[in-house]
């Protein structure tokens, strides 16, 4: 994995001030060195500048970037972040055209495929990626992002110059790009957050390239097109064939995503998702005479303070122990304390350049930093719940019929803490409702589907477009902040495309949550794991953590220059801090309850202060 950044203007003359723009490129790379600490490079000519930092995983010797190849006398340049899992097939397609790569680098395969087959080859890429290809002869640059947005890519246009970067911080290295937030940005933070509307960069005039999308900029202007989107199709396979095909797609995705020239490891919680990924990896490595390394996470004293609830029914450790015994892995238990996860709330904002999932992010940031001391590549069980229907909102009528995002069915916990004048100005309910309605219009229901089935299809689509994207963002930023590449086999395009159209009577046959996944994993896992009730990523229940957060937020709000003060109702916040928190009633997702609301406000305050955000209404 790596970071990419750059700028483009078809009528500029960047080389007239070469030293200045080379320095800008270096800054764009240096601020993202955590994503690629092994190597850095830049390219600059009169119209285009490219910057790259590298985390060496494939072809450690010959994969340097920016990479340049020629077609006749015409030169093409690429910067790329990601991993391609169908490299063998792509190379064979090139060989069939007598195009012979000089290296084993997937970067070169992407560039040569682009030169050989044109932009249409992108739909054939199987992997996680964000890249930019600059065509010198036609003075054109093309940006592309993978089908589900596993790898990030942001852009803006300033004075007719296209500026792009893996992370938002890279954009702010370019002169004239400012950290401004308008009414839409505030609605993203307080109404949609910690999710984001697809395409939103939160900051004014800054955009995220949507998943499955390419952007082309040339002397004739800028345009985008979508090369992949989920589509509703009738499911024609029998139940037995569905289980068999799902098993193949899952195990094939896991095996393909093990490709690496450095050792891989897995996260292992003891849930069915991470256990299945670990089981397949362990078997593959055992066939090579190797032992899989696994990691699980928990919080200090959670054995004393854990509170079972409908969202988090059980602790992970007993189930993780069972899987370690079953797979014979080299296992490591990592534990995070209250001070650590509170102290890392701000660094989590540094990783995202935005407020994020509070301590759910800060703790994962810590765990990834520990794993990164020994490994560069990890496979995770992320995204299985979004794809196979593991969340409560797939099953309960109150969620199915809520006519809004089911993970935030009620905005009142957010609104009650905000300044009333600001609330009137934002019209948050209308903003969120419009975002919801825009999203559900993107997916069609099938003829003959009942209203309940249609609602489930819409919620399934929303989960992949919104909720899954939030978790993929979390996984990328928290891992790459320490130079750890996280791979997500359950976000494999072929798998998601197939499972999306499996009817609910199969997905939850006999009332079993994620039934298709569990049946597909038979013989690979012990029944105790296979049919374990879902329990999400762990969080702390230690009372000291809440007290620590409350103390810190009170201290922040007492500062006269606190940028959060004008945005909140300080009296309402004070009363909220005095109340006993409900750990089982989330205001976002399954994990973000009372303590996480305090942590989120701390992150918002730090975000406004660190980036010197100018609010323009």
XYZ file of C-alpha atoms in Angstrom:
617
model
C 0.000 0.000 0.000
C 1.014 3.544 -0.581
C -0.149 7.125 -0.882
C -0.669 9.033 -4.088
C -1.045 12.751 -4.714
C -0.611 15.271 -7.467
C -1.947 18.153 -9.517
C -2.803 18.836 -13.155
C -3.590 21.844 -15.336
C -3.550 21.370 -19.130
C -2.438 24.951 -19.795
C -0.071 25.508 -16.896
C 3.705 25.767 -16.890
C 4.690 24.234 -13.562
C 8.313 23.813 -14.632
C 8.702 27.583 -14.862
C 8.702 27.461 -11.055
C 10.119 23.943 -10.836
C 11.673 24.179 -7.382
C 8.484 25.505 -5.847
C 6.236 22.811 -7.316
C 8.694 19.995 -6.613
C 8.645 21.149 -2.984
C 4.832 21.032 -3.003
C 4.937 17.467 -4.320
C 7.410 16.496 -1.630
C 5.157 18.013 1.036
C 2.134 16.145 -0.348
C 4.098 12.935 0.014
C 5.729 13.678 3.351
C 2.413 14.355 5.103
C 1.320 10.849 4.029
C 4.589 9.033 4.744
C 2.772 6.822 7.272
C 0.991 5.170 4.317
C 4.262 4.375 2.561
C 7.365 4.696 4.733
C 9.646 2.573 2.526
C 10.244 4.841 -0.468
C 9.145 8.140 -2.049
C 9.234 9.656 -5.514
C 7.922 12.576 -7.563
C 7.386 13.485 -11.224
C 6.891 16.982 -12.646
C 6.458 18.435 -16.093
C 4.734 21.566 -17.358
C 1.148 20.284 -16.922
C 1.318 17.637 -14.217
C 2.939 16.748 -10.925
C 2.771 13.302 -9.288
C 3.848 12.236 -5.795
C 4.090 8.764 -4.317
C 5.100 7.123 -1.044
C 5.513 3.364 -0.993
C 4.832 0.493 1.357
C 6.765 -2.337 -0.310
C 4.727 -5.547 -0.495
C 4.904 -6.786 -4.110
C 8.157 -6.766 -6.127
C 10.091 -5.004 -3.417
C 12.992 -4.206 -5.767
C 11.311 -3.011 -8.971
C 8.033 -1.430 -7.915
C 9.210 2.175 -7.483
C 6.838 4.997 -8.434
C 5.945 7.230 -10.187
C 6.386 4.654 -12.948
C 6.779 5.604 -16.607
C 6.212 3.471 -19.720
C 6.015 4.364 -23.398
C 3.743 3.530 -26.293
C 5.774 4.403 -29.348
C 7.166 7.839 -28.613
C 4.361 8.707 -26.184
C 5.012 8.624 -22.437
C 2.554 7.591 -19.714
C 3.037 7.887 -15.966
C 1.253 6.229 -13.045
C 0.994 6.571 -9.274
C -0.939 3.763 -7.632
C -2.117 2.686 -4.189
C -3.501 -0.817 -3.707
C -3.224 -4.496 -4.480
C -4.472 -6.375 -7.544
C -5.536 -9.984 -6.940
C -6.012 -11.172 -10.543
C -2.465 -10.308 -11.596
C -1.917 -13.673 -13.259
C -4.912 -13.291 -15.569
C -4.019 -9.707 -16.439
C -0.433 -10.646 -17.263
C -1.663 -13.482 -19.497
C -3.877 -11.011 -21.367
C -0.841 -8.823 -21.933
C 1.283 -11.774 -23.086
C -1.450 -12.638 -25.612
C -0.876 -9.178 -27.124
C 2.922 -9.635 -27.031
C 3.201 -7.055 -24.273
C 5.832 -8.271 -21.805
C 6.113 -6.512 -18.409
C 9.653 -5.789 -17.254
C 8.801 -6.396 -13.572
C 6.452 -8.463 -11.429
C 4.912 -5.238 -10.074
C 1.137 -4.823 -10.254
C 1.769 -1.105 -10.898
C 3.314 -1.929 -14.261
C 0.541 -4.382 -15.121
C -2.092 -1.677 -14.529
C -0.256 0.859 -16.680
C 0.472 -1.590 -19.513
C -3.138 -2.836 -19.442
C -4.321 0.752 -19.736
C -2.045 1.304 -22.746
C -3.055 -2.003 -24.345
C -6.784 -2.199 -23.709
C -7.807 1.355 -22.859
C -9.864 2.511 -19.909
C -12.363 -0.349 -20.256
C -9.832 -2.730 -18.675
C -10.540 -1.101 -15.295
C -13.779 -3.052 -14.955
C -11.647 -6.219 -15.126
C -9.418 -5.223 -12.189
C -9.947 -7.418 -9.154
C -8.503 -5.665 -6.152
C -8.360 -2.613 -3.957
C -6.921 0.450 -5.601
C -6.763 4.150 -6.287
C -4.510 5.366 -9.077
C -3.768 8.235 -11.446
C -2.466 7.804 -15.004
C -1.093 10.820 -16.851
C -0.976 10.749 -20.659
C 1.678 13.264 -21.765
C 0.771 13.243 -25.454
C -2.958 13.943 -25.014
C -2.396 16.056 -21.890
C -4.954 13.969 -19.996
C -5.053 12.561 -16.473
C -7.354 9.765 -15.305
C -8.125 8.950 -11.660
C -9.774 5.649 -10.691
C -10.994 4.072 -7.477
C -11.933 0.467 -6.668
C -15.500 -0.826 -6.747
C -16.308 -0.407 -3.031
C -13.882 2.337 -2.055
C -11.480 0.278 0.025
C -8.689 2.690 -0.952
C -9.298 6.429 -0.502
C -8.977 9.249 -3.050
C -9.957 12.905 -2.649
C -9.794 15.787 -5.097
C -10.601 19.450 -5.579
C -10.322 22.024 -8.339
C -8.666 25.346 -7.513
C -8.091 28.003 -10.203
C -8.730 25.341 -12.868
C -6.059 23.074 -11.360
C -7.070 19.534 -10.397
C -5.453 18.524 -7.086
C -5.802 14.977 -5.720
C -4.542 12.976 -2.759
C -5.096 9.677 -0.942
C -5.840 11.637 2.216
C -7.353 15.075 2.685
C -4.198 16.424 4.325
C -2.361 16.142 1.024
C -4.731 18.606 -0.639
C -3.974 21.298 1.935
C -0.312 21.272 0.876
C -1.308 22.944 -2.393
C -1.442 26.766 -2.296
C -4.965 28.146 -2.137
C -6.678 24.982 -0.855
C -8.222 25.991 2.464
C -9.978 24.144 5.287
C -13.439 25.663 4.968
C -16.713 24.072 6.005
C -20.130 25.272 4.916
C -23.627 24.267 5.956
C -23.393 20.985 4.059
C -20.145 20.107 5.819
C -21.648 20.755 9.247
C -24.600 18.572 8.342
C -22.176 15.830 7.333
C -20.388 16.041 10.691
C -23.406 16.380 12.969
C -26.166 14.704 10.925
C -24.509 11.971 8.836
C -21.264 11.533 10.808
C -19.236 9.535 11.493
C -20.399 8.328 8.074
C -20.156 10.520 4.989
C -22.395 10.921 1.969
C -20.646 9.189 -0.964
C -18.614 11.775 -2.828
C -18.464 14.211 0.086
C -15.092 15.424 1.310
C -16.880 17.385 4.085
C -14.724 20.453 3.421
C -16.230 22.979 1.009
C -15.351 22.333 -2.654
C -13.523 19.111 -1.778
C -14.829 15.800 -3.060
C -14.169 12.123 -2.619
C -13.985 10.149 -5.851
C -16.892 7.741 -5.467
C -16.242 3.987 -5.427
C -16.436 2.320 -8.819
C -15.785 5.636 -10.547
C -13.181 7.158 -12.872
C -12.491 10.857 -13.352
C -10.809 12.218 -16.471
C -9.436 15.727 -16.820
C -8.196 17.057 -20.159
C -7.971 20.339 -22.087
C -11.683 19.814 -22.806
C -12.740 19.726 -19.167
C -13.457 17.295 -16.351
C -15.937 14.445 -16.352
C -16.612 11.307 -14.327
C -18.161 7.985 -15.193
C -19.148 4.940 -13.169
C -17.668 1.621 -14.271
C -19.299 -0.505 -11.561
C -22.509 -0.344 -9.556
C -24.598 -2.927 -7.753
C -27.640 -4.023 -9.727
C -30.791 -5.864 -8.716
C -31.159 -9.183 -10.524
C -33.341 -12.267 -9.998
C -31.500 -15.027 -8.127
C -31.879 -18.267 -10.058
C -29.641 -20.700 -8.132
C -31.116 -23.316 -5.826
C -30.415 -23.075 -2.099
C -27.833 -25.861 -2.305
C -26.106 -24.277 -5.306
C -26.157 -20.920 -3.548
C -24.318 -22.339 -0.535
C -21.767 -24.070 -2.759
C -21.109 -20.985 -4.897
C -20.886 -18.724 -1.853
C -18.341 -21.050 -0.261
C -16.236 -20.965 -3.423
C -16.432 -17.177 -3.757
C -15.445 -16.631 -0.108
C -12.566 -19.086 0.011
C -11.318 -17.974 -3.398
C -11.360 -14.309 -2.338
C -9.417 -15.090 0.840
C -6.798 -17.153 -0.990
C -6.317 -14.510 -3.694
C -5.938 -11.785 -1.116
C -3.098 -13.632 0.581
C -0.800 -12.650 -2.317
C 2.241 -10.924 -0.836
C 6.018 -10.977 -0.861
C 5.948 -10.408 2.922
C 4.239 -12.531 5.624
C 0.495 -12.054 6.215
C -1.473 -12.263 9.468
C -5.159 -12.044 10.435
C -7.367 -10.409 13.037
C -9.220 -13.109 14.990
C -12.098 -12.144 17.284
C -13.723 -15.569 17.541
C -16.712 -14.441 15.479
C -17.689 -16.380 12.379
C -16.317 -13.746 9.973
C -12.751 -13.368 11.221
C -12.613 -17.061 12.143
C -13.450 -18.100 8.586
C -10.795 -15.796 7.131
C -8.260 -17.133 9.628
C -9.220 -20.753 8.968
C -8.669 -20.470 5.220
C -5.381 -18.597 5.694
C -4.144 -21.076 8.287
C -4.860 -24.014 5.978
C -3.098 -22.373 3.028
C -0.021 -21.541 5.086
C 0.059 -24.980 6.722
C 0.282 -26.529 3.241
C 3.479 -24.476 2.818
C 4.829 -25.547 6.204
C 4.065 -22.184 7.804
C 2.047 -21.101 10.846
C -0.462 -18.270 10.680
C -0.061 -15.380 13.125
C -3.336 -14.057 14.557
C -4.297 -11.128 16.792
C -7.314 -10.417 18.969
C -8.268 -7.267 20.880
C -9.882 -6.327 24.166
C -9.865 -3.601 26.791
C -8.339 -3.457 30.249
C -10.712 -4.819 32.928
C -13.481 -5.614 30.441
C -13.839 -8.940 32.210
C -15.037 -6.931 35.239
C -17.143 -4.242 33.597
C -18.545 -5.776 30.398
C -22.305 -5.206 30.052
C -24.088 -7.633 27.743
C -26.829 -6.041 25.644
C -28.799 -6.747 22.483
C -26.080 -5.177 20.324
C -23.089 -6.803 22.074
C -24.248 -10.076 23.698
C -20.894 -11.650 24.609
C -17.188 -11.079 25.047
C -14.772 -12.305 22.406
C -11.936 -13.878 24.360
C -13.465 -17.323 25.116
C -14.335 -17.742 21.438
C -10.946 -16.481 20.264
C -9.330 -19.052 22.586
C -11.435 -21.763 20.986
C -10.295 -20.784 17.489
C -6.624 -20.557 18.478
C -6.859 -24.079 19.850
C -8.674 -25.231 16.695
C -6.264 -23.620 14.192
C -2.996 -23.847 16.173
C -2.060 -20.268 15.257
C 0.683 -18.117 16.692
C -1.750 -15.922 18.594
C -1.269 -12.571 20.316
C -3.743 -10.908 22.686
C -3.622 -7.117 22.570
C -5.206 -4.994 25.275
C -5.977 -1.273 25.302
C -6.394 0.841 28.443
C -8.721 3.789 29.028
C -5.979 6.414 28.912
C -4.580 5.017 25.671
C -7.849 5.076 23.782
C -8.703 8.531 25.145
C -5.261 9.895 24.309
C -5.486 8.532 20.760
C -8.816 10.213 19.968
C -6.929 13.150 18.500
C -4.495 11.008 16.558
C -7.507 9.243 15.036
C -8.602 12.615 13.662
C -5.064 13.052 12.299
C -5.462 9.722 10.506
C -8.844 10.629 8.973
C -8.468 14.426 8.770
C -12.053 14.352 10.074
C -13.960 13.370 13.223
C -14.472 9.614 13.083
C -15.837 6.701 15.114
C -14.430 8.051 18.381
C -12.822 5.364 20.569
C -13.855 2.669 18.098
C -11.212 4.268 15.873
C -8.684 5.248 18.512
C -8.516 1.738 19.961
C -8.181 0.153 16.513
C -5.484 2.732 15.731
C -3.567 1.476 18.768
C -4.073 -2.200 17.949
C -2.936 -1.690 14.340
C 0.178 0.143 15.501
C 1.066 -2.891 17.622
C 0.440 -5.354 14.784
C 2.492 -3.180 12.407
C 5.578 -3.767 14.541
C 5.671 -7.320 13.182
C 3.605 -7.333 9.975
C 2.810 -5.270 6.899
C -0.275 -7.183 5.687
C -3.364 -8.308 7.611
C -6.590 -9.953 6.450
C -9.775 -9.052 8.329
C -13.385 -10.208 8.549
C -14.698 -6.681 7.936
C -17.819 -6.225 5.759
C -19.435 -9.646 6.228
C -22.345 -8.201 8.208
C -23.100 -5.586 5.560
C -23.003 -8.165 2.778
C -24.788 -11.092 4.478
C -27.307 -9.154 6.590
C -25.855 -9.494 10.071
C -27.144 -6.273 11.623
C -30.342 -5.874 13.680
C -31.809 -3.470 11.129
C -32.149 -6.316 8.625
C -34.380 -8.240 11.012
C -36.547 -5.848 13.037
C -39.613 -4.140 11.623
C -38.874 -0.897 13.475
C -35.662 -0.541 11.467
C -37.037 -1.892 8.202
C -39.810 0.702 8.173
C -37.974 3.691 9.645
C -37.628 5.451 6.251
C -34.149 6.726 7.067
C -30.678 5.342 7.696
C -31.336 2.451 10.092
C -28.103 2.950 12.024
C -29.240 6.493 12.916
C -33.027 6.163 13.131
C -33.301 9.086 15.571
C -31.354 12.337 15.256
C -32.525 13.733 18.609
C -29.455 12.549 20.629
C -27.310 14.680 18.316
C -29.646 17.637 17.978
C -30.265 18.095 21.695
C -26.603 19.037 22.212
C -26.321 21.584 19.396
C -26.838 25.330 19.442
C -30.498 26.009 18.619
C -29.729 28.810 16.139
C -27.282 26.529 14.359
C -29.897 23.771 14.204
C -32.382 26.112 12.573
C -29.779 27.154 10.025
C -28.735 23.584 9.200
C -32.205 22.031 8.784
C -30.516 18.731 9.593
C -33.606 16.540 9.247
C -34.132 17.673 5.662
C -30.446 17.192 4.800
C -30.359 13.629 6.153
C -33.691 12.740 4.571
C -32.522 14.018 1.189
C -29.302 11.979 1.489
C -31.362 8.880 2.310
C -33.831 9.349 -0.535
C -31.051 10.053 -3.031
C -29.327 6.823 -2.017
C -32.382 4.554 -2.212
C -33.259 5.920 -5.655
C -30.012 4.423 -6.913
C -31.215 0.841 -6.482
C -34.262 -0.722 -8.085
C -36.502 -3.358 -6.522
C -37.563 -6.427 -8.456
C -41.068 -7.104 -9.764
C -42.965 -9.284 -7.338
C -40.946 -8.311 -4.263
C -43.055 -7.626 -1.189
C -42.696 -4.326 0.635
C -40.631 -6.030 3.343
C -38.344 -7.620 0.730
C -37.984 -4.284 -1.064
C -37.085 -2.576 2.223
C -34.456 -5.232 2.926
C -32.975 -4.747 -0.542
C -32.801 -0.997 0.027
C -31.246 -1.449 3.457
C -28.761 -3.927 1.980
C -27.766 -1.338 -0.595
C -27.511 1.421 2.020
C -25.311 -0.823 4.157
C -22.864 -1.313 1.309
C -22.911 2.300 0.085
C -22.833 4.007 3.493
C -22.217 1.805 6.529
C -19.669 -0.499 4.893
C -17.870 2.514 3.447
C -17.558 3.994 6.936
C -15.997 0.805 8.261
C -13.694 0.513 5.246
C -12.556 4.094 5.858
C -11.939 3.233 9.503
C -9.968 0.130 8.584
C -7.831 1.888 5.977
C -6.987 4.974 8.044
C -6.294 3.189 11.323
C -4.117 0.539 9.670
C -2.311 2.688 7.111
C -1.520 5.284 9.768
C 1.066 2.747 10.935
C 1.977 1.373 7.501
C -0.175 -1.754 7.883
C -2.130 -2.913 4.823
C -5.563 -4.324 5.722
C -7.308 -6.564 3.218
C -11.029 -7.281 3.286
C -12.017 -10.485 1.441
C -15.722 -10.004 2.230
C -15.635 -6.815 0.113
C -14.588 -8.841 -2.934
C -16.573 -7.550 -5.899
C -17.671 -10.934 -7.280
C -18.784 -12.059 -3.820
C -20.721 -8.887 -2.980
C -22.318 -8.750 -6.428
C -23.569 -12.328 -6.012
C -24.688 -12.210 -2.392
C -26.517 -8.891 -2.820
C -29.178 -10.674 -4.904
C -29.585 -13.794 -2.753
C -33.184 -13.661 -1.459
C -33.777 -13.166 2.241
C -35.427 -16.562 2.710
C -32.011 -18.039 1.893
C -29.847 -15.443 3.667
C -31.764 -15.968 6.909
C -33.210 -19.438 6.350
C -34.818 -20.922 9.477
C -34.355 -17.556 11.193
C -30.562 -17.956 11.332
C -28.749 -14.642 10.967
C -26.206 -14.799 8.092
C -27.351 -18.342 7.388
C -25.793 -18.532 3.908
C -22.390 -17.554 5.277
C -22.613 -20.012 8.174
C -23.676 -22.886 5.921
C -20.907 -22.043 3.455
C -18.383 -22.262 6.311
C -19.441 -25.729 7.513
C -16.496 -28.120 8.165
C -14.153 -25.116 8.232
C -15.161 -23.997 11.747
C -16.366 -25.627 14.967
C -20.150 -25.389 15.439
C -19.638 -23.302 18.580
C -18.059 -20.624 16.419
C -20.159 -21.234 13.345
C -23.408 -20.443 15.121
C -22.179 -17.900 17.641
C -24.526 -14.934 18.001
C -23.070 -11.843 16.369
C -21.011 -9.588 18.621
C -19.331 -6.564 16.998
C -15.888 -5.062 17.488
C -15.332 -4.755 21.256
C -15.496 -1.522 23.239
C -14.663 -0.601 26.805
C -17.272 -0.549 29.559
C -14.876 0.753 32.191
C -16.565 3.573 34.174
C -13.259 5.429 34.469
C -13.173 5.914 30.704
C -16.435 7.864 30.722
C -15.284 9.991 33.672
C -12.014 10.732 31.902
C -13.816 11.851 28.729
C -16.274 14.012 30.666
C -13.442 15.748 32.499
C -11.628 16.448 29.247
C -14.707 17.795 27.444
C -15.572 20.104 30.346
C -12.011 21.461 30.313
C -12.142 22.021 26.555
C -15.456 23.884 26.698
C -14.179 26.163 29.472
C -11.533 27.592 27.153
C -12.732 30.973 25.836
C -11.378 30.346 22.347
C -12.837 26.827 22.079
C -14.081 26.472 18.454
C -16.759 23.984 19.549
C -18.507 26.377 21.933
C -20.452 28.358 19.298
C -21.777 25.123 17.787
C -23.191 23.455 20.915
C -25.629 24.242 23.683
C -23.154 24.287 26.579
C -25.928 23.927 29.171
C -27.323 20.874 27.413
C -23.836 19.367 27.105
C -23.188 19.945 30.812
C -26.444 18.219 31.750
C -25.593 15.352 29.392
C -22.215 14.894 31.070
C -23.917 14.713 34.466
C -26.275 11.916 33.407
C -25.681 8.188 33.691
C -24.988 6.924 30.181
C -26.930 4.166 28.433
C -24.388 1.755 26.973
C -27.020 -0.240 25.066
C -28.761 2.535 23.096
C -26.402 3.676 20.338
C -26.819 6.981 18.516
C -24.838 5.525 15.611
C -24.456 1.895 14.569
C -24.154 -0.633 17.381
C -21.232 0.675 19.410
C -21.496 4.452 19.672
C -23.529 5.212 22.795
C -23.148 7.857 25.526
C -19.378 7.737 26.097
C -18.766 7.746 22.353
C -20.871 10.910 22.008
C -18.509 12.664 24.431
C -15.504 11.318 22.527
C -16.986 12.448 19.219
C -17.446 16.003 20.490
C -13.834 16.001 21.653
C -12.814 14.941 18.163
C -14.929 17.653 16.529
C -13.322 20.303 18.746
C -9.804 19.067 17.947
C -10.615 18.859 14.243
C -11.832 22.478 14.125
C -8.808 23.674 16.074
C -6.080 21.659 14.342
C -7.158 22.441 10.791
C -8.004 26.081 11.601
C -11.367 25.395 10.024
C -13.203 28.425 8.710
C -16.982 28.006 8.942
C -18.735 29.724 6.041
C -22.518 29.751 6.229
